[in-house]
Amino acid sequence: MTTYPLLPFLTNRARATPAVEKRNLDSGKRSSSKTSSKFKHAGINIPFFEQITKKILNDFYKKFCPHCEDQILDKEISTRPDVIRCRVCHYQTSRLSSTPLQQFKLPLWMFGYVFHESFIQHPKVLTSTEITKRLGISYKAALLLKRRFQIFASEQLEIYKRITFKLLEDEFRDFNLPPNENTDITKKMAKRSYICADTAVLYSASARANKGRKRFRHSGATASIYLSDKLGGKQIGTLVHTIAVKRGPVFFHSVPNQKANTLGPIIKEHLPIRTPLFTDQGYRWLWGIYRNHRSVNHNAKSKKGRYRWARNRWSKYGVHSQVAEGNQRLLKTSFGAYCYTTPEYSTLYLNEFAFLKNAKVLGLDILIQDGAEDSVGIGAMLYGPSKTSRARNKSLQPSIDKFRYSETNESVSEESIIESGYALLNSKSAIEKAKVKLSKEMLSHNQFWNEKKGTYSQRRRELEHQKLANKIWNMIIEKKEKGSHISVSDLCTSLRIRKVTANHILKKWIKLKLIEKRRKGQAWYDRTIDFYIKPKANDLPFLLYTKFKKKVEKNSKVKGRNA
């Protein structure tokens, strides 16, 4: 693959004088190379890059003989480099069919050149203009050649995703961060994988593209990728979501917005539930899904009057999102060479960049070692899409459409519905299955967040109560799985909270019959009263824990006094 040593840059043909070349042409001598002289370029070692292409096809797209059992087609034909045959029965087939090189008309070495140069130059990107000038082909042919490499990178990136998921699942199988978020976790995460997630704008709509108009429809980072509503509101910018592991793999996704319905399925697909995930406060809904989620407030204000921002607004108690932000900085710097890419093909460009980064971190050999029968492009008989896609349509468009970006990436599952990025809501199915008393509480929770009731401080305080209740429930369930029960005093000690705060939440659960308390037996000299907590429900619904006082109108007060 990429382990071949680099050969001298200039060949003997490149050092030949014009007089020698004229003499060879006059005498009618032709080059012994099998490739047409039209594609011979000084400084390019064609056999070397042709071997790279064949190595990729043999390792990632193995083909088996349909007549001989478990016989790999690896016999080459000297006069037909794009054909392979069986060593036993001499069955012949194209080595390019059902691969990203389907219907490839250029010489094979050109794909190896693009692969090698992209890998060597990373993080610098290889543009289509650079391919055009270096290989001497048209821009359209260079762009299609790059598309083929992007399809190959996108297909192999699925294997990197599966490998990363397995490694993280094994590493954090029974892992738990301290329940108290004010505890420093630097030492606990020192020798473990540090995973961060963040969102950034890669390309934005300029004021000139909007013809000087302002945008009122969208807010935040999403506002800069859409045109004004008066111009149709079309998306012309790119919003990138990043999942990165410190000194490890990275995954980029082009997304239309920052809602949980959009980002939630992506995070769940890449990271196990026990994974410690570190973000900024734009992911406030993650506390209800990932128990080891921590966030840092980038807008934290300084307590000293002479400073505006707090010193710990980038990193606090060992929590930061610099891993994802560093990869985004690298992405923005590298993609400056493209000047601009349309959102339609943004997924292909991002997959290419992520594949090259992961290949340098994890290597290419791990893709072949993970060769299960159902893996992408490895060990499968006659790998590739069905003949209705690539074979009948003699173009690469069906494969490109598979990775084409669509604005309708938002999930429609009821379990991931949120309100303004703060709190998860109860699904309709869960409300219908619950008892009357519990269903009323669940509905009131949904109405509170949907209708944006209360002030900002009240919503913030309610969110803190819900996060605390979720931590208490996780500790109760964890103890139950181990065959024991946790006491109220142990809860308060672990979370560093007062018993009044814990009992406020526990009383609500007892009232709704989610848990039950049992008195803890003490010694005769111990006069303290403590209780064990036993869960009665499997899942904790989202409830309100704050009692809001009803507003009293001024006119009613005046009437009361006059009476």
Coordinates of C-alpha atoms in Angstrom, one line a residue:
M1 CA 0.0 0.0 0.0
T2 CA 1.9 3.1 1.2
T3 CA 4.9 1.2 2.6
Y4 CA 6.8 1.3 -0.7
P5 CA 10.0 3.4 -0.6
L6 CA 10.0 6.6 -2.7
L7 CA 11.9 6.2 -5.9
P8 CA 14.1 8.9 -7.5
F9 CA 12.1 11.8 -8.7
L10 CA 13.7 12.1 -12.1
T11 CA 13.8 9.2 -14.6
N12 CA 16.4 8.6 -17.3
R13 CA 13.8 9.8 -19.8
A14 CA 13.6 13.1 -18.0
R15 CA 17.4 13.6 -18.3
A16 CA 17.4 12.8 -22.0
T17 CA 18.5 15.7 -24.3
P18 CA 16.3 17.1 -27.1
A19 CA 18.8 15.8 -29.7
V20 CA 18.5 12.2 -28.5
E21 CA 14.7 12.4 -28.5
K22 CA 14.7 13.8 -32.0
R23 CA 17.0 11.0 -33.2
N24 CA 14.7 8.4 -31.6
L25 CA 11.7 9.9 -33.4
D26 CA 13.4 10.2 -36.7
S27 CA 14.5 6.6 -36.6
G28 CA 11.0 5.4 -35.9
K29 CA 11.8 3.9 -32.6
R30 CA 9.0 3.6 -30.1
S31 CA 9.2 3.4 -26.3
S32 CA 9.0 0.0 -24.7
S33 CA 6.5 1.1 -22.1
K34 CA 3.0 -0.4 -22.4
T35 CA 1.4 2.9 -21.6
S36 CA 0.7 5.4 -24.4
S37 CA 3.3 8.1 -24.8
K38 CA 0.4 10.6 -24.4
F39 CA 0.4 9.9 -20.6
K40 CA 4.2 9.7 -20.1
H41 CA 5.3 12.4 -17.8
A42 CA 8.8 13.4 -16.6
G43 CA 9.3 12.8 -12.9
I44 CA 6.5 10.2 -12.5
N45 CA 7.5 6.6 -11.9
I46 CA 4.6 4.9 -13.7
P47 CA 5.4 1.3 -12.7
F48 CA 5.5 2.3 -9.0
F49 CA 2.1 3.9 -9.0
E50 CA 0.6 1.1 -11.2
Q51 CA 1.7 -1.4 -8.5
I52 CA 0.0 0.8 -5.8
T53 CA -3.3 0.6 -7.8
K54 CA -3.1 -3.1 -8.2
K55 CA -2.2 -3.6 -4.5
I56 CA -5.3 -1.6 -3.5
L57 CA -7.5 -3.7 -5.8
N58 CA -6.0 -7.0 -4.6
D59 CA -6.3 -6.1 -0.9
F60 CA -9.5 -4.2 -0.6
Y61 CA -11.5 -5.7 -3.5
K62 CA -10.7 -9.4 -3.7
K63 CA -12.5 -11.5 -6.3
F64 CA -13.2 -15.2 -6.2
C65 CA -13.6 -17.7 -9.0
P66 CA -17.3 -18.7 -9.4
H67 CA -16.2 -22.2 -10.6
C68 CA -13.4 -23.0 -8.1
E69 CA -14.0 -23.1 -4.4
D70 CA -12.2 -20.4 -2.4
Q71 CA -9.9 -19.6 -5.3
I72 CA -8.9 -15.9 -5.5
L73 CA -8.5 -14.4 -8.9
D74 CA -4.9 -13.1 -8.8
K75 CA -3.3 -14.3 -12.2
E76 CA -2.5 -11.2 -14.4
I77 CA -2.4 -11.0 -18.1
S78 CA 0.6 -9.1 -19.4
T79 CA -1.2 -7.4 -22.3
R80 CA -4.4 -6.6 -20.4
P81 CA -3.6 -4.9 -17.0
D82 CA -7.3 -4.5 -16.1
V83 CA -8.1 -8.2 -16.4
I84 CA -7.4 -11.0 -13.9
R85 CA -8.0 -14.7 -14.2
C86 CA -8.1 -17.9 -12.1
R87 CA -5.0 -20.0 -11.8
V88 CA -6.9 -23.3 -12.0
C89 CA -9.7 -22.9 -14.6
H90 CA -8.4 -19.7 -16.3
Y91 CA -11.7 -17.9 -15.7
Q92 CA -11.3 -14.2 -16.6
T93 CA -13.0 -11.1 -15.3
S94 CA -12.4 -7.4 -15.0
R95 CA -10.5 -6.4 -11.9
L96 CA -12.2 -2.9 -12.0
S97 CA -15.8 -4.1 -12.0
S98 CA -17.8 -3.5 -8.8
T99 CA -15.1 -1.2 -7.5
P100 CA -14.7 2.6 -7.5
L101 CA -12.7 2.2 -10.7
Q102 CA -15.8 0.8 -12.6
Q103 CA -15.6 2.0 -16.2
F104 CA -12.2 3.6 -15.6
K105 CA -10.7 4.8 -18.9
L106 CA -7.5 6.4 -17.7
P107 CA -4.3 4.4 -17.1
L108 CA -4.4 2.4 -13.8
W109 CA -1.3 4.2 -12.4
M110 CA -3.2 7.5 -12.2
F111 CA -5.4 6.3 -9.4
G112 CA -2.3 5.1 -7.5
Y113 CA -0.7 8.5 -8.0
V114 CA -3.7 10.3 -6.5
F115 CA -3.8 7.9 -3.6
H116 CA -0.1 8.2 -2.9
E117 CA 0.1 12.0 -3.2
S118 CA -3.0 12.5 -1.1
F119 CA -1.5 10.3 1.6
I120 CA 1.9 11.9 1.5
Q121 CA 0.7 15.5 1.4
H122 CA -1.9 15.2 4.1
P123 CA -3.1 17.5 5.8
K124 CA -2.6 19.5 2.6
V125 CA -5.3 18.5 0.2
L126 CA -4.8 17.4 -3.4
T127 CA -7.1 19.6 -5.6
S128 CA -8.4 18.7 -9.0
T129 CA -6.5 21.6 -10.6
E130 CA -3.2 20.2 -9.2
I131 CA -4.1 16.8 -10.7
T132 CA -4.9 18.4 -14.0
K133 CA -1.5 20.1 -14.2
R134 CA 0.5 17.2 -13.0
L135 CA -1.1 14.4 -15.0
G136 CA -1.9 16.5 -18.1
I137 CA -5.5 15.5 -18.3
S138 CA -8.7 17.7 -18.5
Y139 CA -10.2 19.2 -15.4
K140 CA -13.3 17.1 -15.9
A141 CA -11.3 13.9 -15.9
A142 CA -9.3 15.0 -12.9
L143 CA -12.4 15.8 -11.0
L144 CA -13.9 12.4 -11.8
L145 CA -10.6 10.7 -10.7
K146 CA -10.8 12.5 -7.4
R147 CA -14.4 11.5 -7.0
R148 CA -13.3 7.8 -7.4
F149 CA -10.8 8.2 -4.7
Q150 CA -13.4 9.9 -2.4
I151 CA -15.8 7.0 -2.9
F152 CA -13.0 4.6 -2.0
A153 CA -12.2 6.7 1.1
S154 CA -15.9 6.9 2.1
E155 CA -16.3 3.1 1.9
Q156 CA -13.2 2.3 4.0
L157 CA -14.1 5.0 6.5
E158 CA -17.0 2.7 7.6
I159 CA -14.5 0.1 8.7
Y160 CA -12.5 2.7 10.7
K161 CA -15.8 3.7 12.4
R162 CA -16.6 0.1 13.4
I163 CA -13.0 -0.5 14.7
T164 CA -13.1 2.7 16.8
F165 CA -16.5 1.8 18.3
K166 CA -15.2 -1.7 19.3
L167 CA -12.0 -0.2 20.9
L168 CA -13.9 2.4 22.9
E169 CA -16.5 -0.1 24.0
D170 CA -13.8 -2.4 25.4
E171 CA -11.9 0.4 27.0
F172 CA -15.0 2.0 28.8
R173 CA -17.1 -1.0 29.5
D174 CA -17.6 -0.4 33.2
F175 CA -16.2 3.1 33.3
N176 CA -17.8 5.9 35.4
L177 CA -16.7 9.5 35.9
P178 CA -17.2 11.0 39.4
P179 CA -20.9 11.9 39.8
N180 CA -20.0 15.3 41.1
E181 CA -19.1 17.5 38.1
N182 CA -16.9 19.8 40.3
T183 CA -14.4 17.0 40.7
D184 CA -11.1 17.2 38.8
I185 CA -10.8 14.4 36.3
T186 CA -7.4 15.1 34.9
K187 CA -5.7 12.1 36.6
K188 CA -8.6 9.8 35.9
M189 CA -8.4 10.5 32.1
A190 CA -4.6 10.8 31.9
K191 CA -4.1 7.3 30.5
R192 CA -7.4 6.9 28.7
S193 CA -8.8 8.0 25.3
Y194 CA -10.1 11.6 25.4
I195 CA -13.1 12.1 23.2
C196 CA -14.5 15.5 22.2
A197 CA -17.3 16.7 20.0
D198 CA -17.9 20.1 18.5
T199 CA -19.6 21.9 15.6
A200 CA -18.0 24.6 13.3
V201 CA -18.9 26.4 10.1
L202 CA -16.5 25.4 7.3
Y203 CA -17.9 27.7 4.5
S204 CA -20.4 30.5 5.1
A205 CA -22.7 32.7 3.0
S206 CA -21.0 36.1 2.5
A207 CA -22.8 39.4 2.6
R208 CA -22.3 39.7 -1.1
A209 CA -24.0 36.3 -1.7
N210 CA -27.0 37.6 0.4
K211 CA -26.9 40.9 -1.6
G212 CA -26.5 42.9 1.6
R213 CA -29.5 41.3 3.3
K214 CA -29.6 40.1 6.9
R215 CA -30.9 36.7 8.0
F216 CA -33.6 36.5 10.6
R217 CA -34.8 32.9 10.0
H218 CA -31.8 31.2 11.6
S219 CA -29.7 32.0 14.5
G220 CA -26.3 31.0 15.9
A221 CA -23.8 29.1 13.7
T222 CA -26.6 27.9 11.4
A223 CA -27.4 31.5 10.3
S224 CA -24.2 31.9 8.3
I225 CA -24.7 28.8 6.0
Y226 CA -28.2 29.8 4.7
L227 CA -29.2 32.6 2.3
S228 CA -31.8 35.2 3.2
D229 CA -35.4 34.1 3.0
K230 CA -35.9 36.7 0.3
L231 CA -33.4 34.9 -1.8
G232 CA -34.9 31.5 -1.2
G233 CA -33.2 30.5 2.0
K234 CA -31.0 28.0 0.3
Q235 CA -28.1 26.4 2.1
I236 CA -24.8 27.4 0.4
G237 CA -22.4 27.0 3.4
T238 CA -21.2 23.9 5.2
L239 CA -21.7 23.1 8.9
V240 CA -19.3 20.4 10.1
H241 CA -19.8 18.2 13.2
T242 CA -16.6 16.7 14.5
I243 CA -16.0 13.6 16.7
A244 CA -12.3 13.4 17.6
V245 CA -10.2 11.2 19.8
K246 CA -7.0 12.6 21.3
R247 CA -4.0 11.3 19.2
G248 CA -6.5 9.0 17.5
P249 CA -9.1 8.9 14.7
V250 CA -11.5 11.7 13.8
F251 CA -14.9 11.7 12.0
F252 CA -16.5 14.7 10.2
H253 CA -20.1 15.0 9.2
S254 CA -21.9 17.7 7.2
V255 CA -25.1 18.6 9.0
P256 CA -27.9 21.1 8.3
N257 CA -28.4 22.2 12.0
Q258 CA -27.3 21.6 15.6
K259 CA -30.5 20.0 16.8
A260 CA -30.4 16.8 18.8
N261 CA -32.5 15.0 16.2
T262 CA -29.6 15.6 13.8
L263 CA -26.5 15.2 16.0
G264 CA -27.9 12.6 18.4
P265 CA -28.0 9.7 15.9
I266 CA -24.5 10.5 14.6
I267 CA -23.0 10.5 18.1
K268 CA -24.8 7.3 19.1
E269 CA -23.5 5.6 15.9
H270 CA -19.9 6.4 16.6
L271 CA -19.6 6.3 20.5
P272 CA -20.8 3.7 23.0
I273 CA -23.1 4.9 25.8
R274 CA -20.4 4.5 28.5
T275 CA -17.9 6.7 26.6
P276 CA -16.8 9.9 28.4
L277 CA -17.7 12.6 26.0
F278 CA -16.5 16.2 26.4
T279 CA -18.2 19.2 24.7
D280 CA -19.1 22.8 25.1
Q281 CA -22.5 23.8 26.4
G282 CA -24.1 23.6 23.0
Y283 CA -24.9 19.9 23.8
R284 CA -26.9 20.3 27.0
W285 CA -29.3 17.6 25.9
L286 CA -26.5 14.9 26.1
W287 CA -26.8 14.5 29.9
G288 CA -29.9 12.4 29.3
I289 CA -28.1 10.0 27.0
Y290 CA -24.4 9.8 28.0
R291 CA -23.9 9.5 31.7
N292 CA -20.2 10.4 31.4
H293 CA -20.9 13.6 29.5
R294 CA -19.1 16.7 30.7
S295 CA -19.3 20.2 29.3
V296 CA -17.3 23.5 29.7
N297 CA -18.8 26.9 29.5
H298 CA -17.0 29.1 26.9
N299 CA -19.0 32.1 28.0
A300 CA -18.0 32.0 31.7
K301 CA -17.6 35.5 33.1
S302 CA -14.8 36.5 35.5
K303 CA -15.7 37.1 39.1
K304 CA -13.2 40.0 39.2
G305 CA -14.6 43.3 38.0
R306 CA -11.5 44.2 36.0
Y307 CA -11.7 41.1 33.8
R308 CA -14.5 40.2 31.4
W309 CA -13.9 36.5 30.9
A310 CA -13.0 33.8 33.3
R311 CA -9.7 32.1 33.1
N312 CA -11.2 28.6 33.1
R313 CA -13.7 29.2 30.3
W314 CA -11.7 26.9 28.0
S315 CA -10.7 24.2 30.4
K316 CA -12.2 23.5 33.8
Y317 CA -11.5 20.5 36.1
G318 CA -9.8 18.7 33.2
V319 CA -12.9 19.2 30.9
H320 CA -12.3 20.8 27.5
S321 CA -13.2 20.4 23.8
Q322 CA -9.8 21.3 22.4
V323 CA -9.3 17.9 20.6
A324 CA -12.3 18.6 18.3
E325 CA -11.5 22.3 17.9
G326 CA -7.9 21.5 17.0
N327 CA -9.1 19.1 14.2
Q328 CA -11.5 21.8 13.0
R329 CA -8.7 24.3 12.8
L330 CA -6.7 21.8 10.7
L331 CA -9.7 21.2 8.5
K332 CA -10.3 24.9 7.9
T333 CA -6.7 25.6 7.0
S334 CA -6.5 22.6 4.6
F335 CA -9.8 23.3 2.9
G336 CA -8.7 26.8 2.1
A337 CA -7.0 25.3 -1.0
Y338 CA -10.4 24.4 -2.4
C339 CA -11.7 28.0 -2.0
Y340 CA -15.2 26.6 -1.9
T341 CA -17.1 23.3 -2.1
T342 CA -20.9 23.0 -2.5
P343 CA -22.8 21.4 0.4
E344 CA -24.0 18.7 -2.1
Y345 CA -20.5 17.1 -2.2
S346 CA -19.3 18.2 1.2
T347 CA -19.7 14.6 2.7
L348 CA -17.3 13.2 0.1
Y349 CA -14.6 15.9 0.8
L350 CA -14.9 15.4 4.6
N351 CA -14.8 11.6 4.3
E352 CA -11.6 11.9 2.2
F353 CA -9.9 14.1 4.8
A354 CA -11.0 11.9 7.7
F355 CA -9.9 8.7 5.9
L356 CA -6.4 10.1 5.4
K357 CA -6.1 11.2 9.0
N358 CA -7.3 7.9 10.3
A359 CA -5.0 6.0 7.9
K360 CA -2.0 7.8 9.3
V361 CA -3.1 7.2 12.9
L362 CA -4.4 3.6 12.7
G363 CA -2.7 2.5 9.5
L364 CA -4.0 0.7 6.4
D365 CA -3.2 -2.8 7.5
I366 CA -5.9 -2.8 10.2
L367 CA -8.5 -2.5 7.4
I368 CA -7.4 -5.8 5.9
Q369 CA -7.0 -7.5 9.3
D370 CA -10.6 -6.6 10.2
G371 CA -11.7 -8.6 7.1
A372 CA -15.0 -10.1 8.2
E373 CA -17.3 -11.6 5.7
D374 CA -19.7 -8.6 6.0
S375 CA -17.0 -5.9 6.0
V376 CA -16.8 -3.3 3.3
G377 CA -14.7 -4.4 0.4
I378 CA -12.8 -7.2 2.2
G379 CA -13.2 -10.9 1.7
A380 CA -16.7 -10.6 0.1
M381 CA -17.3 -12.5 -3.2
L382 CA -17.6 -10.1 -6.1
Y383 CA -17.8 -7.1 -3.8
G384 CA -19.7 -4.1 -4.8
P385 CA -23.3 -2.8 -5.3
S386 CA -25.7 -4.9 -7.4
K387 CA -25.5 -4.8 -11.1
T388 CA -28.6 -2.5 -11.3
S389 CA -26.5 0.4 -9.9
R390 CA -23.0 0.4 -11.3
A391 CA -23.1 -2.1 -14.2
R392 CA -26.3 -0.9 -15.9
N393 CA -25.7 2.7 -15.3
K394 CA -22.3 3.1 -17.0
S395 CA -21.3 6.0 -14.8
L396 CA -20.1 6.7 -11.3
Q397 CA -23.2 8.8 -10.4
P398 CA -25.1 6.1 -8.4
S399 CA -22.0 5.6 -6.2
I400 CA -21.7 9.4 -5.7
D401 CA -25.4 9.7 -4.9
K402 CA -24.9 7.2 -2.1
F403 CA -22.7 9.8 -0.2
R404 CA -24.4 12.9 -1.4
Y405 CA -25.4 15.4 1.3
S406 CA -29.0 16.0 2.0
E407 CA -30.5 18.7 4.2
T408 CA -33.2 16.3 5.5
N409 CA -30.7 14.6 7.9
E410 CA -32.9 15.1 10.9
S411 CA -34.1 12.0 12.7
V412 CA -37.9 11.5 13.1
S413 CA -37.7 9.2 16.0
E414 CA -39.8 10.4 18.9
E415 CA -37.2 9.5 21.5
S416 CA -34.8 12.2 20.4
I417 CA -37.2 15.2 20.3
I418 CA -35.8 18.2 22.2
E419 CA -36.7 21.8 22.9
S420 CA -34.2 24.5 22.1
G421 CA -31.3 22.3 22.8
Y422 CA -31.9 22.1 26.6
A423 CA -34.0 19.2 27.7
L424 CA -35.2 15.9 26.3
L425 CA -39.0 15.5 26.1
N426 CA -41.1 12.4 26.8
S427 CA -42.2 10.5 23.7
K428 CA -45.9 10.1 22.9
S429 CA -45.7 6.3 23.2
A430 CA -44.1 6.6 26.7
I431 CA -46.9 9.0 27.8
E432 CA -49.6 6.6 26.6
K433 CA -48.1 3.6 28.4
A434 CA -47.7 5.4 31.7
K435 CA -50.4 5.5 34.4
V436 CA -52.7 8.5 34.7
K437 CA -50.8 10.3 37.5
L438 CA -47.4 9.8 35.9
S439 CA -48.7 10.7 32.4
K440 CA -49.9 14.1 33.7
E441 CA -46.5 14.9 35.2
M442 CA -44.8 13.9 31.9
L443 CA -47.2 16.1 29.9
S444 CA -46.5 19.1 32.2
H445 CA -42.8 18.6 31.7
N446 CA -43.3 18.7 27.9
Q447 CA -45.5 21.8 28.1
F448 CA -43.0 23.6 30.3
W449 CA -40.2 23.2 27.7
N450 CA -42.3 23.5 24.6
E451 CA -44.1 26.7 25.7
K452 CA -40.9 28.1 27.3
K453 CA -42.6 28.8 30.6
G454 CA -40.8 30.6 33.4
T455 CA -37.8 32.9 33.4
Y456 CA -34.3 32.0 32.2
S457 CA -33.1 31.5 35.8
Q458 CA -36.1 29.2 36.5
R459 CA -35.4 27.1 33.4
R460 CA -31.7 26.9 34.3
R461 CA -32.5 25.8 37.9
E462 CA -35.0 23.2 36.6
L463 CA -32.3 21.8 34.2
E464 CA -29.9 21.4 37.1
H465 CA -32.5 19.5 39.1
Q466 CA -33.1 17.2 36.1
K467 CA -29.4 16.5 35.7
L468 CA -29.1 15.7 39.4
A469 CA -32.1 13.4 39.3
N470 CA -30.6 11.6 36.3
K471 CA -27.3 11.0 38.2
I472 CA -29.2 9.7 41.3
W473 CA -31.2 7.3 39.1
N474 CA -28.0 6.0 37.4
M475 CA -26.4 5.3 40.8
I476 CA -29.6 3.5 42.0
I477 CA -29.7 1.3 38.8
E478 CA -26.0 0.6 38.9
K479 CA -26.3 -0.7 42.5
K480 CA -29.3 -2.8 41.5
E481 CA -27.4 -4.5 38.7
K482 CA -24.7 -5.5 41.3
G483 CA -27.4 -7.0 43.5
S484 CA -27.5 -4.4 46.2
H485 CA -29.3 -1.1 47.1
I486 CA -27.9 2.3 47.8
S487 CA -28.8 4.4 50.8
V488 CA -29.7 8.1 50.9
S489 CA -26.7 9.0 52.9
D490 CA -24.4 7.3 50.4
L491 CA -26.0 9.2 47.6
C492 CA -25.5 12.5 49.3
T493 CA -21.9 11.7 50.1
S494 CA -21.1 10.7 46.5
L495 CA -22.8 13.7 44.9
R496 CA -21.8 16.1 47.7
I497 CA -25.4 17.4 48.1
R498 CA -27.6 18.0 51.1
K499 CA -30.2 15.4 52.2
V500 CA -32.9 18.1 51.7
T501 CA -32.0 18.3 48.0
A502 CA -32.0 14.5 47.6
N503 CA -35.2 14.0 49.5
H504 CA -37.0 16.6 47.4
I505 CA -36.3 14.4 44.3
L506 CA -36.9 11.1 46.0
K507 CA -40.3 12.2 47.4
K508 CA -41.5 13.0 43.9
W509 CA -40.5 9.5 42.8
I510 CA -42.2 7.8 45.8
K511 CA -45.4 9.8 45.0
L512 CA -45.3 8.5 41.4
K513 CA -44.4 5.0 42.5
L514 CA -41.1 4.9 40.7
I515 CA -39.1 3.8 43.8
E516 CA -39.7 2.7 47.3
K517 CA -37.8 3.3 50.5
R518 CA -36.8 0.8 53.1
R519 CA -35.5 1.7 56.6
K520 CA -31.8 0.9 57.0
G521 CA -31.1 -1.1 60.2
Q522 CA -28.6 0.7 62.5
A523 CA -26.7 -0.3 65.6
W524 CA -28.5 0.4 69.0
Y525 CA -26.2 3.4 69.7
D526 CA -26.7 5.0 66.3
R527 CA -29.7 7.3 66.4
T528 CA -29.5 8.4 62.7
I529 CA -32.3 7.5 60.4
D530 CA -31.4 6.3 56.9
F531 CA -33.2 4.5 54.1
Y532 CA -32.3 2.1 51.2
I533 CA -33.8 3.0 47.8
K534 CA -35.3 0.2 45.6
P535 CA -36.3 1.1 42.0
K536 CA -39.7 -0.1 40.8
A537 CA -39.5 1.3 37.2
N538 CA -37.0 0.3 34.5
D539 CA -36.6 3.8 33.0
L540 CA -36.8 7.3 34.5
P541 CA -39.3 9.6 32.7
F542 CA -38.5 13.3 32.4
L543 CA -40.3 15.2 35.1
L544 CA -40.4 18.7 36.7
Y545 CA -38.8 19.1 40.1
T546 CA -39.3 22.8 40.7
K547 CA -42.4 24.3 42.2
F548 CA -43.2 27.5 40.5
K549 CA -45.3 30.1 42.3
K550 CA -48.3 31.4 40.4
K551 CA -48.1 35.1 39.5
V552 CA -50.6 37.2 41.5
E553 CA -52.0 40.2 39.5
K554 CA -51.7 43.6 41.1
N555 CA -55.5 44.3 40.6
S556 CA -56.4 41.3 42.8
K557 CA -54.2 42.6 45.6
V558 CA -55.9 46.0 45.6
K559 CA -59.3 44.4 45.6
G560 CA -58.4 42.3 48.6
R561 CA -57.3 45.3 50.6
N562 CA -60.4 47.3 49.8
A563 CA -62.6 44.5 50.9

